[in-house]
C-alpha cells in the first residue's frame, strides 16, 4: 500500500488537483460559500491513503464536496461528502471512495474517510480505511478557511 503514494506525487496529479480546486472554488464563491484548505502534517502516516493536501468545499447550499489527489486518482473528480456535524465548535464530514485498488492488487469496494475540523484552531483529524476493517489509518493537519 505504501507505494500508492507514488501515484499522488506526480506532477500530473498536482496539476489536476489545482484545476479541480479552481473549479470547485469557483462554485463555492458564487453561492457565498467557502472551503477548508487542509495541509496534512504527516501524510506518510496514512500509508499512501491520505493526500498531503485536501480541499473541503461548502458551496453554501448545504452540500459538501471533497477534492484531493486520491479522489482524482480513483473517482477522477471531486466527490460528494456528507456533513455529520456543523456547530460552533466542530465541522465533521465523511466521504467514500468506491472500487479502489492498492498497488499490491488488493481492492476495496468502499474506502471511507472522516474528517473532523476544530473551528477555533483549524486542526483536522482524519481517519481513513476500508469499510470492512475495524480500525483505520489516522492523520492530522491544519485547515485554513478560505472565502476568496
PDB file of C-alpha atoms in Angstrom:
ATOM      1  CA  UNK A   1       0.000   0.000   0.000  1.00  0.00           C
ATOM      2  CA  UNK A   2       2.833   2.391   0.686  1.00  0.00           C
ATOM      3  CA  UNK A   3       3.751   2.627  -2.976  1.00  0.00           C
ATOM      4  CA  UNK A   4       0.399   4.169  -3.779  1.00  0.00           C
ATOM      5  CA  UNK A   5       1.983   7.401  -2.532  1.00  0.00           C
ATOM      6  CA  UNK A   6       3.893   7.439  -5.821  1.00  0.00           C
ATOM      7  CA  UNK A   7       0.589   7.842  -7.637  1.00  0.00           C
ATOM      8  CA  UNK A   8      -0.240  11.061  -5.841  1.00  0.00           C
ATOM      9  CA  UNK A   9       3.214  12.584  -6.079  1.00  0.00           C
ATOM     10  CA  UNK A  10       3.284  13.066  -9.851  1.00  0.00           C
ATOM     11  CA  UNK A  11       3.172  16.439 -11.473  1.00  0.00           C
ATOM     12  CA  UNK A  12       0.104  15.466 -13.459  1.00  0.00           C
ATOM     13  CA  UNK A  13      -1.913  14.785 -10.296  1.00  0.00           C
ATOM     14  CA  UNK A  14      -0.810  18.097  -8.805  1.00  0.00           C
ATOM     15  CA  UNK A  15      -1.931  19.928 -11.937  1.00  0.00           C
ATOM     16  CA  UNK A  16      -5.251  18.057 -11.979  1.00  0.00           C
ATOM     17  CA  UNK A  17      -5.753  18.877  -8.301  1.00  0.00           C
ATOM     18  CA  UNK A  18      -5.104  22.567  -8.970  1.00  0.00           C
ATOM     19  CA  UNK A  19      -7.565  22.647 -11.860  1.00  0.00           C
ATOM     20  CA  UNK A  20     -10.220  20.791  -9.863  1.00  0.00           C
ATOM     21  CA  UNK A  21      -9.688  23.044  -6.870  1.00  0.00           C
ATOM     22  CA  UNK A  22     -10.176  26.118  -9.057  1.00  0.00           C
ATOM     23  CA  UNK A  23     -13.391  24.636 -10.440  1.00  0.00           C
ATOM     24  CA  UNK A  24     -14.929  23.768  -7.076  1.00  0.00           C
ATOM     25  CA  UNK A  25     -13.627  27.018  -5.591  1.00  0.00           C
ATOM     26  CA  UNK A  26     -15.431  28.988  -8.288  1.00  0.00           C
ATOM     27  CA  UNK A  27     -18.642  27.125  -7.468  1.00  0.00           C
ATOM     28  CA  UNK A  28     -18.265  27.820  -3.745  1.00  0.00           C
ATOM     29  CA  UNK A  29     -17.661  31.537  -4.080  1.00  0.00           C
ATOM     30  CA  UNK A  30     -20.602  32.020  -6.436  1.00  0.00           C
ATOM     31  CA  UNK A  31     -23.021  30.872  -3.734  1.00  0.00           C
ATOM     32  CA  UNK A  32     -21.276  32.723  -0.881  1.00  0.00           C
ATOM     33  CA  UNK A  33     -19.714  29.502   0.344  1.00  0.00           C
ATOM     34  CA  UNK A  34     -16.201  28.741   1.481  1.00  0.00           C
ATOM     35  CA  UNK A  35     -13.655  25.998   1.568  1.00  0.00           C
ATOM     36  CA  UNK A  36     -11.304  24.447   4.066  1.00  0.00           C
ATOM     37  CA  UNK A  37      -7.838  24.164   2.565  1.00  0.00           C
ATOM     38  CA  UNK A  38      -6.118  21.469   4.626  1.00  0.00           C
ATOM     39  CA  UNK A  39      -2.452  20.539   4.822  1.00  0.00           C
ATOM     40  CA  UNK A  40      -1.784  17.182   6.431  1.00  0.00           C
ATOM     41  CA  UNK A  41       1.267  17.138   8.730  1.00  0.00           C
ATOM     42  CA  UNK A  42       2.422  13.592   8.006  1.00  0.00           C
ATOM     43  CA  UNK A  43       0.572  12.074   5.064  1.00  0.00           C
ATOM     44  CA  UNK A  44       3.045   9.161   5.016  1.00  0.00           C
ATOM     45  CA  UNK A  45       1.455   8.016   8.267  1.00  0.00           C
ATOM     46  CA  UNK A  46      -1.596   7.223   6.124  1.00  0.00           C
ATOM     47  CA  UNK A  47       0.410   4.685   4.096  1.00  0.00           C
ATOM     48  CA  UNK A  48      -0.474   6.382   0.835  1.00  0.00           C
ATOM     49  CA  UNK A  49      -4.190   6.619   1.591  1.00  0.00           C
ATOM     50  CA  UNK A  50      -4.010  10.215   2.882  1.00  0.00           C
ATOM     51  CA  UNK A  51      -3.318  13.052   0.484  1.00  0.00           C
ATOM     52  CA  UNK A  52      -0.917  15.807   1.627  1.00  0.00           C
ATOM     53  CA  UNK A  53      -3.473  18.475   0.672  1.00  0.00           C
ATOM     54  CA  UNK A  54      -7.254  18.201   0.953  1.00  0.00           C
ATOM     55  CA  UNK A  55      -9.918  20.725  -0.024  1.00  0.00           C
ATOM     56  CA  UNK A  56     -13.346  20.514   1.603  1.00  0.00           C
ATOM     57  CA  UNK A  57     -15.752  22.780  -0.267  1.00  0.00           C
ATOM     58  CA  UNK A  58     -19.028  24.077   1.146  1.00  0.00           C
ATOM     59  CA  UNK A  59     -20.789  25.983  -1.641  1.00  0.00           C
ATOM     60  CA  UNK A  60     -23.448  27.440   0.671  1.00  0.00           C
ATOM     61  CA  UNK A  61     -26.318  25.198  -0.382  1.00  0.00           C
ATOM     62  CA  UNK A  62     -25.951  22.581   2.374  1.00  0.00           C
ATOM     63  CA  UNK A  63     -23.774  20.249   0.327  1.00  0.00           C
ATOM     64  CA  UNK A  64     -20.083  19.436   0.662  1.00  0.00           C
ATOM     65  CA  UNK A  65     -17.520  18.336  -1.915  1.00  0.00           C
ATOM     66  CA  UNK A  66     -14.074  16.905  -1.223  1.00  0.00           C
ATOM     67  CA  UNK A  67     -11.152  17.030  -3.622  1.00  0.00           C
ATOM     68  CA  UNK A  68      -7.641  15.697  -3.142  1.00  0.00           C
ATOM     69  CA  UNK A  69      -5.169  13.615  -5.103  1.00  0.00           C
ATOM     70  CA  UNK A  70      -6.888  10.371  -4.115  1.00  0.00           C
ATOM     71  CA  UNK A  71     -10.372  11.467  -5.213  1.00  0.00           C
ATOM     72  CA  UNK A  72      -8.837  12.486  -8.523  1.00  0.00           C
ATOM     73  CA  UNK A  73      -6.967   9.183  -8.810  1.00  0.00           C
ATOM     74  CA  UNK A  74      -9.854   6.856  -8.052  1.00  0.00           C
ATOM     75  CA  UNK A  75     -13.058   8.833  -8.760  1.00  0.00           C
ATOM     76  CA  UNK A  76     -11.408  11.099 -11.364  1.00  0.00           C
ATOM     77  CA  UNK A  77     -13.424  14.016  -9.955  1.00  0.00           C
ATOM     78  CA  UNK A  78     -14.214  15.661  -6.641  1.00  0.00           C
ATOM     79  CA  UNK A  79     -16.605  13.531  -4.572  1.00  0.00           C
ATOM     80  CA  UNK A  80     -19.696  14.457  -2.600  1.00  0.00           C
ATOM     81  CA  UNK A  81     -19.445  14.157   1.151  1.00  0.00           C
ATOM     82  CA  UNK A  82     -21.961  14.001   3.951  1.00  0.00           C
ATOM     83  CA  UNK A  83     -21.949  16.522   6.788  1.00  0.00           C
ATOM     84  CA  UNK A  84     -22.193  14.743  10.135  1.00  0.00           C
ATOM     85  CA  UNK A  85     -21.861  17.816  12.362  1.00  0.00           C
ATOM     86  CA  UNK A  86     -21.562  21.545  11.819  1.00  0.00           C
ATOM     87  CA  UNK A  87     -21.787  23.550  15.020  1.00  0.00           C
ATOM     88  CA  UNK A  88     -19.848  26.429  16.572  1.00  0.00           C
ATOM     89  CA  UNK A  89     -17.013  24.172  17.711  1.00  0.00           C
ATOM     90  CA  UNK A  90     -16.589  21.481  15.080  1.00  0.00           C
ATOM     91  CA  UNK A  91     -17.211  20.523  11.473  1.00  0.00           C
ATOM     92  CA  UNK A  92     -17.298  16.799  10.672  1.00  0.00           C
ATOM     93  CA  UNK A  93     -17.682  15.349   7.196  1.00  0.00           C
ATOM     94  CA  UNK A  94     -17.352  11.889   5.724  1.00  0.00           C
ATOM     95  CA  UNK A  95     -16.911  10.643   2.181  1.00  0.00           C
ATOM     96  CA  UNK A  96     -16.243   7.368   0.404  1.00  0.00           C
ATOM     97  CA  UNK A  97     -14.038   6.330  -2.471  1.00  0.00           C
ATOM     98  CA  UNK A  98     -15.525   3.373  -4.299  1.00  0.00           C
ATOM     99  CA  UNK A  99     -13.736   0.499  -6.001  1.00  0.00           C
ATOM    100  CA  UNK A 100     -10.171   1.442  -5.054  1.00  0.00           C
ATOM    101  CA  UNK A 101      -7.175  -0.776  -5.651  1.00  0.00           C
ATOM    102  CA  UNK A 102      -3.876  -0.724  -3.774  1.00  0.00           C
ATOM    103  CA  UNK A 103      -0.634  -1.147  -5.695  1.00  0.00           C
ATOM    104  CA  UNK A 104      -0.428  -4.631  -4.163  1.00  0.00           C
ATOM    105  CA  UNK A 105      -3.508  -5.558  -6.184  1.00  0.00           C
ATOM    106  CA  UNK A 106      -5.864  -5.723  -3.230  1.00  0.00           C
ATOM    107  CA  UNK A 107      -9.134  -3.969  -3.927  1.00  0.00           C
ATOM    108  CA  UNK A 108     -11.725  -2.399  -1.660  1.00  0.00           C
ATOM    109  CA  UNK A 109     -15.343  -1.728  -2.590  1.00  0.00           C
ATOM    110  CA  UNK A 110     -15.601   1.212  -0.165  1.00  0.00           C
ATOM    111  CA  UNK A 111     -12.740   3.188   1.377  1.00  0.00           C
ATOM    112  CA  UNK A 112     -14.247   5.558   3.943  1.00  0.00           C
ATOM    113  CA  UNK A 113     -12.874   8.898   5.133  1.00  0.00           C
ATOM    114  CA  UNK A 114     -13.942  11.022   8.091  1.00  0.00           C
ATOM    115  CA  UNK A 115     -12.558  14.498   8.755  1.00  0.00           C
ATOM    116  CA  UNK A 116     -13.149  16.435  11.956  1.00  0.00           C
ATOM    117  CA  UNK A 117     -12.099  20.098  11.942  1.00  0.00           C
ATOM    118  CA  UNK A 118     -11.919  22.178  15.128  1.00  0.00           C
ATOM    119  CA  UNK A 119     -13.245  25.580  14.069  1.00  0.00           C
ATOM    120  CA  UNK A 120     -11.294  27.546  16.685  1.00  0.00           C
ATOM    121  CA  UNK A 121      -7.861  26.166  15.696  1.00  0.00           C
ATOM    122  CA  UNK A 122      -8.326  24.704  12.220  1.00  0.00           C
ATOM    123  CA  UNK A 123      -6.881  21.392  13.368  1.00  0.00           C
ATOM    124  CA  UNK A 124      -8.073  18.455  11.268  1.00  0.00           C
ATOM    125  CA  UNK A 125      -8.181  14.851  12.433  1.00  0.00           C
ATOM    126  CA  UNK A 126      -8.638  12.416   9.571  1.00  0.00           C
ATOM    127  CA  UNK A 127      -9.408   8.716   9.689  1.00  0.00           C
ATOM    128  CA  UNK A 128      -9.445   6.514   6.621  1.00  0.00           C
ATOM    129  CA  UNK A 129      -9.897   2.864   5.955  1.00  0.00           C
ATOM    130  CA  UNK A 130     -11.794   0.136   4.160  1.00  0.00           C
ATOM    131  CA  UNK A 131     -15.358  -0.174   5.415  1.00  0.00           C
ATOM    132  CA  UNK A 132     -14.799  -3.810   6.381  1.00  0.00           C
ATOM    133  CA  UNK A 133     -11.852  -3.029   8.706  1.00  0.00           C
ATOM    134  CA  UNK A 134     -12.309  -2.457  12.444  1.00  0.00           C
ATOM    135  CA  UNK A 135      -9.696   0.287  12.682  1.00  0.00           C
ATOM    136  CA  UNK A 136      -8.364   2.792  10.208  1.00  0.00           C
ATOM    137  CA  UNK A 137      -5.429   4.987   9.391  1.00  0.00           C
ATOM    138  CA  UNK A 138      -5.123   8.305  11.169  1.00  0.00           C
ATOM    139  CA  UNK A 139      -3.546  11.599  10.232  1.00  0.00           C
ATOM    140  CA  UNK A 140      -3.679  15.183  11.485  1.00  0.00           C
ATOM    141  CA  UNK A 141      -3.086  18.575   9.938  1.00  0.00           C
ATOM    142  CA  UNK A 142      -4.214  22.166   9.760  1.00  0.00           C
ATOM    143  CA  UNK A 143      -7.036  23.691   7.736  1.00  0.00           C
ATOM    144  CA  UNK A 144      -7.471  27.278   6.713  1.00  0.00           C
ATOM    145  CA  UNK A 145     -10.965  28.593   5.989  1.00  0.00           C
ATOM    146  CA  UNK A 146     -10.989  30.484   2.699  1.00  0.00           C
ATOM    147  CA  UNK A 147     -13.756  32.684   1.420  1.00  0.00           C
ATOM    148  CA  UNK A 148     -11.860  34.186  -1.513  1.00  0.00           C
TER     149      UNK A 148
END
